[in-house]
Amino acid sequence: MKPAPFWYVRPQTREEAVEALARHGEEAKILAGGQSLVPMMNLRLARPRVLVDINRIAGLGILERRNGELVLGALVRHRQLEQDPRVTAACPILSQAAAHIGYPAIRNRGTVGGSLAHADPAAELSCALLATGGTAVLESTRGLREVPIEDLFVGPYTTCIRPQELLVEVRVPVLRGNARWGFAEFARHEGGFALALAACIVQLDGEGRVTSARVALGGVGPVPVRLRKAEESLQDAPLSEDRIAEAASFALLVEGYDDVHAPAWYRRRLAGWVVRQALLQAARGGA
């Protein structure tokens, strides 16, 4: 099928982009990588009256370290996230998560901003960024607004981004000291949609005890979530197999959902497995 008719706008600056969004509001959709939006338009599941193509805007592809954070512009491609040594040095969990996204052709075009704005409950990048404690920066004609990643998702394929706002960058704390990380997912085949996925970042003291932990779970419920009880269970002790098993058990309490891919009970079982695998990877030093 072909998409329904639409007006095509190609702003050259961020100012022009947010002005277009302010003018057209809910009738507009942003085109970044197009790996989700274009198929939906072809199937006429999405019918925007106006398509705002941001690919020519300078600065939205920025990738740099700034003030202890890794700054990712909205147009950073998944392939760059996977392979850029600045990412693997600053926050390697993002590189690993990006390597699980679809296929190479998709990673070549898909973007950080597009993935977050699409808000697929099983998106690898959303889950990994939730574990990092990152922040999304949104821009409108009123200025900038910062939103913690854990507050960004409000439902399946739904975020708190307003129709007049453009996601311009994501800021991620750089991993330091004795930080350990892990990422795991279960999909029926390579490149397929994850039925469950988990990401964790654990900070250890000099004696190997956990001083802080962030454990994120995706693909099981309508939005990726932090497993706060699992995080609490890891505190003040080494990452032993018993502690990891206890933490993973809290994933079974997450309310799953049924769809054509898997029933809720099966997703919950997988949730415990992926959390355990991610924490075991962290215990091995993120290898």
C-alpha positions as protocol buffer text, in pm:
chain_id: "A"
residue {
  index: 1
  type: MET
  ca { x: 0 y: 0 z: 0 }
}
residue {
  index: 2
  type: LYS
  ca { x: 92 y: 365 z: -31 }
}
residue {
  index: 3
  type: PRO
  ca { x: 52 y: 631 z: 238 }
}
residue {
  index: 4
  type: ALA
  ca { x: -237 y: 874 z: 244 }
}
residue {
  index: 5
  type: PRO
  ca { x: -160 y: 1217 z: 93 }
}
residue {
  index: 6
  type: PHE
  ca { x: 43 y: 1452 z: 314 }
}
residue {
  index: 7
  type: TRP
  ca { x: 233 y: 1780 z: 305 }
}
residue {
  index: 8
  type: TYR
  ca { x: 611 y: 1745 z: 325 }
}
residue {
  index: 9
  type: VAL
  ca { x: 816 y: 2001 z: 522 }
}
residue {
  index: 10
  type: ARG
  ca { x: 1197 y: 1994 z: 542 }
}
residue {
  index: 11
  type: PRO
  ca { x: 1321 y: 2249 z: 798 }
}
residue {
  index: 12
  type: GLN
  ca { x: 1687 y: 2349 z: 798 }
}
residue {
  index: 13
  type: THR
  ca { x: 1707 y: 2452 z: 1165 }
}
residue {
  index: 14
  type: ARG
  ca { x: 1562 y: 2347 z: 1498 }
}
residue {
  index: 15
  type: GLU
  ca { x: 1377 y: 2678 z: 1514 }
}
residue {
  index: 16
  type: GLU
  ca { x: 1204 y: 2608 z: 1183 }
}
residue {
  index: 17
  type: ALA
  ca { x: 1117 y: 2256 z: 1299 }
}
residue {
  index: 18
  type: VAL
  ca { x: 949 y: 2360 z: 1623 }
}
residue {
  index: 19
  type: GLU
  ca { x: 769 y: 2642 z: 1444 }
}
residue {
  index: 20
  type: ALA
  ca { x: 626 y: 2385 z: 1200 }
}
residue {
  index: 21
  type: LEU
  ca { x: 520 y: 2164 z: 1492 }
}
residue {
  index: 22
  type: ALA
  ca { x: 359 y: 2462 z: 1667 }
}
residue {
  index: 23
  type: ARG
  ca { x: 172 y: 2550 z: 1348 }
}
residue {
  index: 24
  type: HIS
  ca { x: 39 y: 2204 z: 1269 }
}
residue {
  index: 25
  type: GLY
  ca { x: 18 y: 2041 z: 1615 }
}
residue {
  index: 26
  type: GLU
  ca { x: -131 y: 1693 z: 1624 }
}
residue {
  index: 27
  type: GLU
  ca { x: -163 y: 1685 z: 1245 }
}
residue {
  index: 28
  type: ALA
  ca { x: 217 y: 1666 z: 1212 }
}
residue {
  index: 29
  type: LYS
  ca { x: 458 y: 1375 z: 1249 }
}
residue {
  index: 30
  type: ILE
  ca { x: 836 y: 1394 z: 1266 }
}
residue {
  index: 31
  type: LEU
  ca { x: 1039 y: 1193 z: 1015 }
}
residue {
  index: 32
  type: ALA
  ca { x: 1381 y: 1089 z: 1147 }
}
residue {
  index: 33
  type: GLY
  ca { x: 1496 y: 739 z: 1051 }
}
residue {
  index: 34
  type: GLY
  ca { x: 1147 y: 639 z: 936 }
}
residue {
  index: 35
  type: GLN
  ca { x: 1192 y: 273 z: 1027 }
}
residue {
  index: 36
  type: SER
  ca { x: 866 y: 265 z: 1225 }
}
residue {
  index: 37
  type: LEU
  ca { x: 671 y: 561 z: 1088 }
}
residue {
  index: 38
  type: VAL
  ca { x: 701 y: 487 z: 715 }
}
residue {
  index: 39
  type: PRO
  ca { x: 570 y: 127 z: 737 }
}
residue {
  index: 40
  type: MET
  ca { x: 282 y: 251 z: 953 }
}
residue {
  index: 41
  type: MET
  ca { x: 204 y: 518 z: 696 }
}
residue {
  index: 42
  type: ASN
  ca { x: 218 y: 264 z: 413 }
}
residue {
  index: 43
  type: LEU
  ca { x: -33 y: 49 z: 601 }
}
residue {
  index: 44
  type: ARG
  ca { x: -234 y: 365 z: 678 }
}
residue {
  index: 45
  type: LEU
  ca { x: -212 y: 296 z: 1049 }
}
residue {
  index: 46
  type: ALA
  ca { x: -63 y: 647 z: 1069 }
}
residue {
  index: 47
  type: ARG
  ca { x: -210 y: 925 z: 853 }
}
residue {
  index: 48
  type: PRO
  ca { x: -28 y: 1252 z: 932 }
}
residue {
  index: 49
  type: ARG
  ca { x: -142 y: 1557 z: 739 }
}
residue {
  index: 50
  type: VAL
  ca { x: 210 y: 1703 z: 760 }
}
residue {
  index: 51
  type: LEU
  ca { x: 545 y: 1522 z: 763 }
}
residue {
  index: 52
  type: VAL
  ca { x: 830 y: 1721 z: 918 }
}
residue {
  index: 53
  type: ASP
  ca { x: 1164 y: 1580 z: 795 }
}
residue {
  index: 54
  type: ILE
  ca { x: 1439 y: 1674 z: 1043 }
}
residue {
  index: 55
  type: ASN
  ca { x: 1727 y: 1496 z: 867 }
}
residue {
  index: 56
  type: ARG
  ca { x: 1881 y: 1817 z: 729 }
}
residue {
  index: 57
  type: ILE
  ca { x: 1900 y: 1995 z: 1065 }
}
residue {
  index: 58
  type: ALA
  ca { x: 2259 y: 2055 z: 1172 }
}
residue {
  index: 59
  type: GLY
  ca { x: 2349 y: 1952 z: 1525 }
}
residue {
  index: 60
  type: LEU
  ca { x: 2088 y: 1682 z: 1574 }
}
residue {
  index: 61
  type: GLY
  ca { x: 2349 y: 1417 z: 1495 }
}
residue {
  index: 62
  type: ILE
  ca { x: 2583 y: 1528 z: 1775 }
}
residue {
  index: 63
  type: LEU
  ca { x: 2762 y: 1264 z: 1982 }
}
residue {
  index: 64
  type: GLU
  ca { x: 2999 y: 1393 z: 2248 }
}
residue {
  index: 65
  type: ARG
  ca { x: 3098 y: 1382 z: 2614 }
}
residue {
  index: 66
  type: ARG
  ca { x: 3000 y: 1692 z: 2805 }
}
residue {
  index: 67
  type: ASN
  ca { x: 3015 y: 1761 z: 3181 }
}
residue {
  index: 68
  type: GLY
  ca { x: 3029 y: 1395 z: 3279 }
}
residue {
  index: 69
  type: GLU
  ca { x: 2753 y: 1294 z: 3039 }
}
residue {
  index: 70
  type: LEU
  ca { x: 2732 y: 1131 z: 2699 }
}
residue {
  index: 71
  type: VAL
  ca { x: 2519 y: 1356 z: 2479 }
}
residue {
  index: 72
  type: LEU
  ca { x: 2333 y: 1184 z: 2194 }
}
residue {
  index: 73
  type: GLY
  ca { x: 2156 y: 1395 z: 1935 }
}
residue {
  index: 74
  type: ALA
  ca { x: 1815 y: 1281 z: 1815 }
}
residue {
  index: 75
  type: LEU
  ca { x: 1958 y: 1181 z: 1475 }
}
residue {
  index: 76
  type: VAL
  ca { x: 2237 y: 957 z: 1607 }
}
residue {
  index: 77
  type: ARG
  ca { x: 2185 y: 630 z: 1418 }
}
residue {
  index: 78
  type: HIS
  ca { x: 2167 y: 296 z: 1594 }
}
residue {
  index: 79
  type: ARG
  ca { x: 2467 y: 177 z: 1394 }
}
residue {
  index: 80
  type: GLN
  ca { x: 2681 y: 459 z: 1531 }
}
residue {
  index: 81
  type: LEU
  ca { x: 2557 y: 387 z: 1881 }
}
residue {
  index: 82
  type: GLU
  ca { x: 2663 y: 26 z: 1830 }
}
residue {
  index: 83
  type: GLN
  ca { x: 3009 y: 95 z: 1689 }
}
residue {
  index: 84
  type: ASP
  ca { x: 3134 y: 437 z: 1801 }
}
residue {
  index: 85
  type: PRO
  ca { x: 3426 y: 395 z: 2049 }
}
residue {
  index: 86
  type: ARG
  ca { x: 3309 y: 701 z: 2242 }
}
residue {
  index: 87
  type: VAL
  ca { x: 2989 y: 516 z: 2329 }
}
residue {
  index: 88
  type: THR
  ca { x: 3160 y: 189 z: 2418 }
}
residue {
  index: 89
  type: ALA
  ca { x: 3400 y: 380 z: 2644 }
}
residue {
  index: 90
  type: ALA
  ca { x: 3139 y: 600 z: 2815 }
}
residue {
  index: 91
  type: CYS
  ca { x: 2832 y: 374 z: 2839 }
}
residue {
  index: 92
  type: PRO
  ca { x: 2887 y: 31 z: 2679 }
}
residue {
  index: 93
  type: ILE
  ca { x: 2540 y: -96 z: 2766 }
}
residue {
  index: 94
  type: LEU
  ca { x: 2405 y: 131 z: 2491 }
}
residue {
  index: 95
  type: SER
  ca { x: 2634 y: -29 z: 2233 }
}
residue {
  index: 96
  type: GLN
  ca { x: 2518 y: -376 z: 2330 }
}
residue {
  index: 97
  type: ALA
  ca { x: 2152 y: -277 z: 2329 }
}
residue {
  index: 98
  type: ALA
  ca { x: 2187 y: -115 z: 1986 }
}
residue {
  index: 99
  type: ALA
  ca { x: 2340 y: -434 z: 1845 }
}
residue {
  index: 100
  type: HIS
  ca { x: 2012 y: -614 z: 1921 }
}
residue {
  index: 101
  type: ILE
  ca { x: 1794 y: -368 z: 1727 }
}
residue {
  index: 102
  type: GLY
  ca { x: 1647 y: -528 z: 1416 }
}
residue {
  index: 103
  type: TYR
  ca { x: 1891 y: -584 z: 1131 }
}
residue {
  index: 104
  type: PRO
  ca { x: 2190 y: -385 z: 996 }
}
residue {
  index: 105
  type: ALA
  ca { x: 1976 y: -205 z: 738 }
}
residue {
  index: 106
  type: ILE
  ca { x: 1741 y: -90 z: 1013 }
}
residue {
  index: 107
  type: ARG
  ca { x: 2027 y: 15 z: 1240 }
}
residue {
  index: 108
  type: ASN
  ca { x: 2180 y: 217 z: 956 }
}
residue {
  index: 109
  type: ARG
  ca { x: 1872 y: 440 z: 940 }
}
residue {
  index: 110
  type: GLY
  ca { x: 1698 y: 412 z: 1278 }
}
residue {
  index: 111
  type: THR
  ca { x: 1767 y: 694 z: 1527 }
}
residue {
  index: 112
  type: VAL
  ca { x: 1788 y: 746 z: 1900 }
}
residue {
  index: 113
  type: GLY
  ca { x: 1515 y: 1010 z: 1898 }
}
residue {
  index: 114
  type: GLY
  ca { x: 1286 y: 811 z: 1673 }
}
residue {
  index: 115
  type: SER
  ca { x: 1313 y: 499 z: 1887 }
}
residue {
  index: 116
  type: LEU
  ca { x: 1231 y: 685 z: 2208 }
}
residue {
  index: 117
  type: ALA
  ca { x: 944 y: 882 z: 2055 }
}
residue {
  index: 118
  type: HIS
  ca { x: 794 y: 564 z: 1905 }
}
residue {
  index: 119
  type: ALA
  ca { x: 786 y: 412 z: 2256 }
}
residue {
  index: 120
  type: ASP
  ca { x: 763 y: 47 z: 2158 }
}
residue {
  index: 121
  type: PRO
  ca { x: 734 y: -142 z: 2492 }
}
residue {
  index: 122
  type: ALA
  ca { x: 995 y: -391 z: 2366 }
}
residue {
  index: 123
  type: ALA
  ca { x: 1246 y: -136 z: 2235 }
}
residue {
  index: 124
  type: GLU
  ca { x: 1602 y: -218 z: 2336 }
}
residue {
  index: 125
  type: LEU
  ca { x: 1716 y: 142 z: 2354 }
}
residue {
  index: 126
  type: SER
  ca { x: 1431 y: 251 z: 2581 }
}
residue {
  index: 127
  type: CYS
  ca { x: 1512 y: -22 z: 2831 }
}
residue {
  index: 128
  type: ALA
  ca { x: 1886 y: 45 z: 2828 }
}
residue {
  index: 129
  type: LEU
  ca { x: 1841 y: 421 z: 2867 }
}
residue {
  index: 130
  type: LEU
  ca { x: 1604 y: 364 z: 3157 }
}
residue {
  index: 131
  type: ALA
  ca { x: 1881 y: 170 z: 3331 }
}
residue {
  index: 132
  type: THR
  ca { x: 2129 y: 454 z: 3276 }
}
residue {
  index: 133
  type: GLY
  ca { x: 1916 y: 720 z: 3441 }
}
residue {
  index: 134
  type: GLY
  ca { x: 1933 y: 933 z: 3128 }
}
residue {
  index: 135
  type: THR
  ca { x: 1737 y: 1247 z: 3043 }
}
residue {
  index: 136
  type: ALA
  ca { x: 1551 y: 1344 z: 2727 }
}
residue {
  index: 137
  type: VAL
  ca { x: 1570 y: 1708 z: 2615 }
}
residue {
  index: 138
  type: LEU
  ca { x: 1261 y: 1840 z: 2436 }
}
residue {
  index: 139
  type: GLU
  ca { x: 1234 y: 2169 z: 2248 }
}
residue {
  index: 140
  type: SER
  ca { x: 935 y: 2381 z: 2150 }
}
residue {
  index: 141
  type: THR
  ca { x: 881 y: 2746 z: 2066 }
}
residue {
  index: 142
  type: ARG
  ca { x: 866 y: 2803 z: 2445 }
}
residue {
  index: 143
  type: GLY
  ca { x: 1218 y: 2669 z: 2498 }
}
residue {
  index: 144
  type: LEU
  ca { x: 1373 y: 2349 z: 2634 }
}
residue {
  index: 145
  type: ARG
  ca { x: 1219 y: 2093 z: 2870 }
}
residue {
  index: 146
  type: GLU
  ca { x: 1411 y: 1809 z: 3035 }
}
residue {
  index: 147
  type: VAL
  ca { x: 1234 y: 1482 z: 3113 }
}
residue {
  index: 148
  type: PRO
  ca { x: 1392 y: 1184 z: 3293 }
}
residue {
  index: 149
  type: ILE
  ca { x: 1368 y: 875 z: 3073 }
}
residue {
  index: 150
  type: GLU
  ca { x: 1164 y: 694 z: 3339 }
}
residue {
  index: 151
  type: ASP
  ca { x: 897 y: 966 z: 3311 }
}
residue {
  index: 152
  type: LEU
  ca { x: 896 y: 973 z: 2930 }
}
residue {
  index: 153
  type: PHE
  ca { x: 680 y: 665 z: 2866 }
}
residue {
  index: 154
  type: VAL
  ca { x: 314 y: 680 z: 2965 }
}
residue {
  index: 155
  type: GLY
  ca { x: 172 y: 385 z: 2770 }
}
residue {
  index: 156
  type: PRO
  ca { x: 239 y: 155 z: 2475 }
}
residue {
  index: 157
  type: TYR
  ca { x: 357 y: 371 z: 2184 }
}
residue {
  index: 158
  type: THR
  ca { x: 276 y: 680 z: 2392 }
}
residue {
  index: 159
  type: THR
  ca { x: 508 y: 933 z: 2555 }
}
residue {
  index: 160
  type: CYS
  ca { x: 470 y: 1262 z: 2740 }
}
residue {
  index: 161
  type: ILE
  ca { x: 617 y: 1446 z: 2439 }
}
residue {
  index: 162
  type: ARG
  ca { x: 370 y: 1717 z: 2343 }
}
residue {
  index: 163
  type: PRO
  ca { x: 262 y: 1762 z: 1979 }
}
residue {
  index: 164
  type: GLN
  ca { x: 453 y: 2092 z: 1963 }
}
residue {
  index: 165
  type: GLU
  ca { x: 778 y: 1943 z: 2098 }
}
residue {
  index: 166
  type: LEU
  ca { x: 1082 y: 1799 z: 1925 }
}
residue {
  index: 167
  type: LEU
  ca { x: 1311 y: 1554 z: 2105 }
}
residue {
  index: 168
  type: VAL
  ca { x: 1653 y: 1707 z: 2033 }
}
residue {
  index: 169
  type: GLU
  ca { x: 1896 y: 1505 z: 2246 }
}
residue {
  index: 170
  type: VAL
  ca { x: 1945 y: 1249 z: 2522 }
}
residue {
  index: 171
  type: ARG
  ca { x: 2194 y: 1295 z: 2806 }
}
residue {
  index: 172
  type: VAL
  ca { x: 2337 y: 984 z: 2969 }
}
residue {
  index: 173
  type: PRO
  ca { x: 2565 y: 971 z: 3276 }
}
residue {
  index: 174
  type: VAL
  ca { x: 2908 y: 831 z: 3194 }
}
residue {
  index: 175
  type: LEU
  ca { x: 2983 y: 506 z: 3378 }
}
residue {
  index: 176
  type: ARG
  ca { x: 3263 y: 551 z: 3627 }
}
residue {
  index: 177
  type: GLY
  ca { x: 3469 y: 361 z: 3884 }
}
residue {
  index: 178
  type: ASN
  ca { x: 3341 y: 17 z: 3972 }
}
residue {
  index: 179
  type: ALA
  ca { x: 3026 y: 37 z: 3760 }
}
residue {
  index: 180
  type: ARG
  ca { x: 2908 y: -293 z: 3615 }
}
residue {
  index: 181
  type: TRP
  ca { x: 2643 y: -341 z: 3351 }
}
residue {
  index: 182
  type: GLY
  ca { x: 2443 y: -613 z: 3179 }
}
residue {
  index: 183
  type: PHE
  ca { x: 2186 y: -651 z: 2900 }
}
residue {
  index: 184
  type: ALA
  ca { x: 1980 y: -954 z: 2795 }
}
residue {
  index: 185
  type: GLU
  ca { x: 1675 y: -1020 z: 2582 }
}
residue {
  index: 186
  type: PHE
  ca { x: 1470 y: -1311 z: 2454 }
}
residue {
  index: 187
  type: ALA
  ca { x: 1334 y: -1306 z: 2099 }
}
residue {
  index: 188
  type: ARG
  ca { x: 1217 y: -1592 z: 1880 }
}
residue {
  index: 189
  type: HIS
  ca { x: 1485 y: -1517 z: 1623 }
}
residue {
  index: 190
  type: GLU
  ca { x: 1772 y: -1276 z: 1569 }
}
residue {
  index: 191
  type: GLY
  ca { x: 1642 y: -932 z: 1487 }
}
residue {
  index: 192
  type: GLY
  ca { x: 1291 y: -1019 z: 1605 }
}
residue {
  index: 193
  type: PHE
  ca { x: 1082 y: -829 z: 1859 }
}
residue {
  index: 194
  type: ALA
  ca { x: 1186 y: -905 z: 2215 }
}
residue {
  index: 195
  type: LEU
  ca { x: 932 y: -1088 z: 2429 }
}
residue {
  index: 196
  type: ALA
  ca { x: 1126 y: -972 z: 2734 }
}
residue {
  index: 197
  type: LEU
  ca { x: 1448 y: -776 z: 2786 }
}
residue {
  index: 198
  type: ALA
  ca { x: 1641 y: -640 z: 3080 }
}
residue {
  index: 199
  type: ALA
  ca { x: 1921 y: -393 z: 3142 }
}
residue {
  index: 200
  type: CYS
  ca { x: 2107 y: -316 z: 3461 }
}
residue {
  index: 201
  type: ILE
  ca { x: 2380 y: -87 z: 3589 }
}
residue {
  index: 202
  type: VAL
  ca { x: 2531 y: -168 z: 3927 }
}
residue {
  index: 203
  type: GLN
  ca { x: 2781 y: 39 z: 4122 }
}
residue {
  index: 204
  type: LEU
  ca { x: 3021 y: -149 z: 4353 }
}
residue {
  index: 205
  type: ASP
  ca { x: 3241 y: -27 z: 4634 }
}
residue {
  index: 206
  type: GLY
  ca { x: 3606 y: -122 z: 4676 }
}
residue {
  index: 207
  type: GLU
  ca { x: 3513 y: -449 z: 4844 }
}
residue {
  index: 208
  type: GLY
  ca { x: 3269 y: -556 z: 4573 }
}
residue {
  index: 209
  type: ARG
  ca { x: 2946 y: -471 z: 4755 }
}
residue {
  index: 210
  type: VAL
  ca { x: 2659 y: -305 z: 4570 }
}
residue {
  index: 211
  type: THR
  ca { x: 2617 y: 62 z: 4658 }
}
residue {
  index: 212
  type: SER
  ca { x: 2351 y: 140 z: 4398 }
}
residue {
  index: 213
  type: ALA
  ca { x: 2164 y: -46 z: 4127 }
}
residue {
  index: 214
  type: ARG
  ca { x: 1925 y: 30 z: 3844 }
}
residue {
  index: 215
  type: VAL
  ca { x: 1742 y: -265 z: 3692 }
}
residue {
  index: 216
  type: ALA
  ca { x: 1509 y: -205 z: 3397 }
}
residue {
  index: 217
  type: LEU
  ca { x: 1265 y: -449 z: 3236 }
}
residue {
  index: 218
  type: GLY
  ca { x: 1101 y: -410 z: 2894 }
}
residue {
  index: 219
  type: GLY
  ca { x: 873 y: -604 z: 2664 }
}
residue {
  index: 220
  type: VAL
  ca { x: 661 y: -749 z: 2944 }
}
residue {
  index: 221
  type: GLY
  ca { x: 423 y: -466 z: 3032 }
}
residue {
  index: 222
  type: PRO
  ca { x: 291 y: -163 z: 2842 }
}
residue {
  index: 223
  type: VAL
  ca { x: 603 y: 44 z: 2922 }
}
residue {
  index: 224
  type: PRO
  ca { x: 959 y: -37 z: 3032 }
}
residue {
  index: 225
  type: VAL
  ca { x: 985 y: -23 z: 3410 }
}
residue {
  index: 226
  type: ARG
  ca { x: 1243 y: -13 z: 3686 }
}
residue {
  index: 227
  type: LEU
  ca { x: 1236 y: -308 z: 3925 }
}
residue {
  index: 228
  type: ARG
  ca { x: 1286 y: -110 z: 4244 }
}
residue {
  index: 229
  type: LYS
  ca { x: 1238 y: -406 z: 4478 }
}
residue {
  index: 230
  type: ALA
  ca { x: 1502 y: -595 z: 4284 }
}
residue {
  index: 231
  type: GLU
  ca { x: 1734 y: -295 z: 4316 }
}
residue {
  index: 232
  type: GLU
  ca { x: 1676 y: -279 z: 4691 }
}
residue {
  index: 233
  type: SER
  ca { x: 1746 y: -651 z: 4731 }
}
residue {
  index: 234
  type: LEU
  ca { x: 2093 y: -606 z: 4581 }
}
residue {
  index: 235
  type: GLN
  ca { x: 2204 y: -331 z: 4818 }
}
residue {
  index: 236
  type: ASP
  ca { x: 2500 y: -366 z: 5054 }
}
residue {
  index: 237
  type: ALA
  ca { x: 2609 y: -714 z: 4942 }
}
residue {
  index: 238
  type: PRO
  ca { x: 2823 y: -869 z: 4667 }
}
residue {
  index: 239
  type: LEU
  ca { x: 2660 y: -973 z: 4339 }
}
residue {
  index: 240
  type: SER
  ca { x: 2636 y: -1338 z: 4440 }
}
residue {
  index: 241
  type: GLU
  ca { x: 2423 y: -1594 z: 4258 }
}
residue {
  index: 242
  type: ASP
  ca { x: 2181 y: -1608 z: 4551 }
}
residue {
  index: 243
  type: ARG
  ca { x: 2135 y: -1230 z: 4551 }
}
residue {
  index: 244
  type: ILE
  ca { x: 2089 y: -1231 z: 4175 }
}
residue {
  index: 245
  type: ALA
  ca { x: 1828 y: -1509 z: 4194 }
}
residue {
  index: 246
  type: GLU
  ca { x: 1639 y: -1315 z: 4462 }
}
residue {
  index: 247
  type: ALA
  ca { x: 1646 y: -995 z: 4256 }
}
residue {
  index: 248
  type: ALA
  ca { x: 1530 y: -1178 z: 3943 }
}
residue {
  index: 249
  type: SER
  ca { x: 1232 y: -1321 z: 4133 }
}
residue {
  index: 250
  type: PHE
  ca { x: 1081 y: -973 z: 4160 }
}
residue {
  index: 251
  type: ALA
  ca { x: 1043 y: -965 z: 3781 }
}
residue {
  index: 252
  type: LEU
  ca { x: 770 y: -1229 z: 3818 }
}
residue {
  index: 253
  type: LEU
  ca { x: 555 y: -970 z: 3996 }
}
residue {
  index: 254
  type: VAL
  ca { x: 534 y: -741 z: 3692 }
}
residue {
  index: 255
  type: GLU
  ca { x: 192 y: -743 z: 3532 }
}
residue {
  index: 256
  type: GLY
  ca { x: 239 y: -874 z: 3180 }
}
residue {
  index: 257
  type: TYR
  ca { x: 13 y: -841 z: 2879 }
}
residue {
  index: 258
  type: ASP
  ca { x: -118 y: -1079 z: 2615 }
}
residue {
  index: 259
  type: ASP
  ca { x: -68 y: -1026 z: 2244 }
}
residue {
  index: 260
  type: VAL
  ca { x: -21 y: -1233 z: 1928 }
}
residue {
  index: 261
  type: HIS
  ca { x: 341 y: -1303 z: 2020 }
}
residue {
  index: 262
  type: ALA
  ca { x: 304 y: -1442 z: 2373 }
}
residue {
  index: 263
  type: PRO
  ca { x: 65 y: -1465 z: 2671 }
}
residue {
  index: 264
  type: ALA
  ca { x: 126 y: -1264 z: 2987 }
}
residue {
  index: 265
  type: TRP
  ca { x: 225 y: -1563 z: 3200 }
}
residue {
  index: 266
  type: TYR
  ca { x: 496 y: -1659 z: 2951 }
}
residue {
  index: 267
  type: ARG
  ca { x: 636 y: -1305 z: 2940 }
}
residue {
  index: 268
  type: ARG
  ca { x: 658 y: -1301 z: 3320 }
}
residue {
  index: 269
  type: ARG
  ca { x: 857 y: -1626 z: 3318 }
}
residue {
  index: 270
  type: LEU
  ca { x: 1091 y: -1478 z: 3059 }
}
residue {
  index: 271
  type: ALA
  ca { x: 1120 y: -1162 z: 3266 }
}
residue {
  index: 272
  type: GLY
  ca { x: 1286 y: -1351 z: 3551 }
}
residue {
  index: 273
  type: TRP
  ca { x: 1526 y: -1516 z: 3309 }
}
residue {
  index: 274
  type: VAL
  ca { x: 1639 y: -1197 z: 3131 }
}
residue {
  index: 275
  type: VAL
  ca { x: 1688 y: -1010 z: 3460 }
}
residue {
  index: 276
  type: ARG
  ca { x: 1900 y: -1294 z: 3591 }
}
residue {
  index: 277
  type: GLN
  ca { x: 2110 y: -1303 z: 3272 }
}
residue {
  index: 278
  type: ALA
  ca { x: 2166 y: -926 z: 3278 }
}
residue {
  index: 279
  type: LEU
  ca { x: 2276 y: -934 z: 3644 }
}
residue {
  index: 280
  type: LEU
  ca { x: 2503 y: -1233 z: 3585 }
}
residue {
  index: 281
  type: GLN
  ca { x: 2669 y: -1038 z: 3306 }
}
residue {
  index: 282
  type: ALA
  ca { x: 2717 y: -744 z: 3542 }
}
residue {
  index: 283
  type: ALA
  ca { x: 2870 y: -980 z: 3800 }
}
residue {
  index: 284
  type: ARG
  ca { x: 3120 y: -1092 z: 3535 }
}
residue {
  index: 285
  type: GLY
  ca { x: 3222 y: -731 z: 3482 }
}
residue {
  index: 286
  type: GLY
  ca { x: 2995 y: -654 z: 3187 }
}
residue {
  index: 287
  type: ALA
  ca { x: 3167 y: -906 z: 2959 }
}
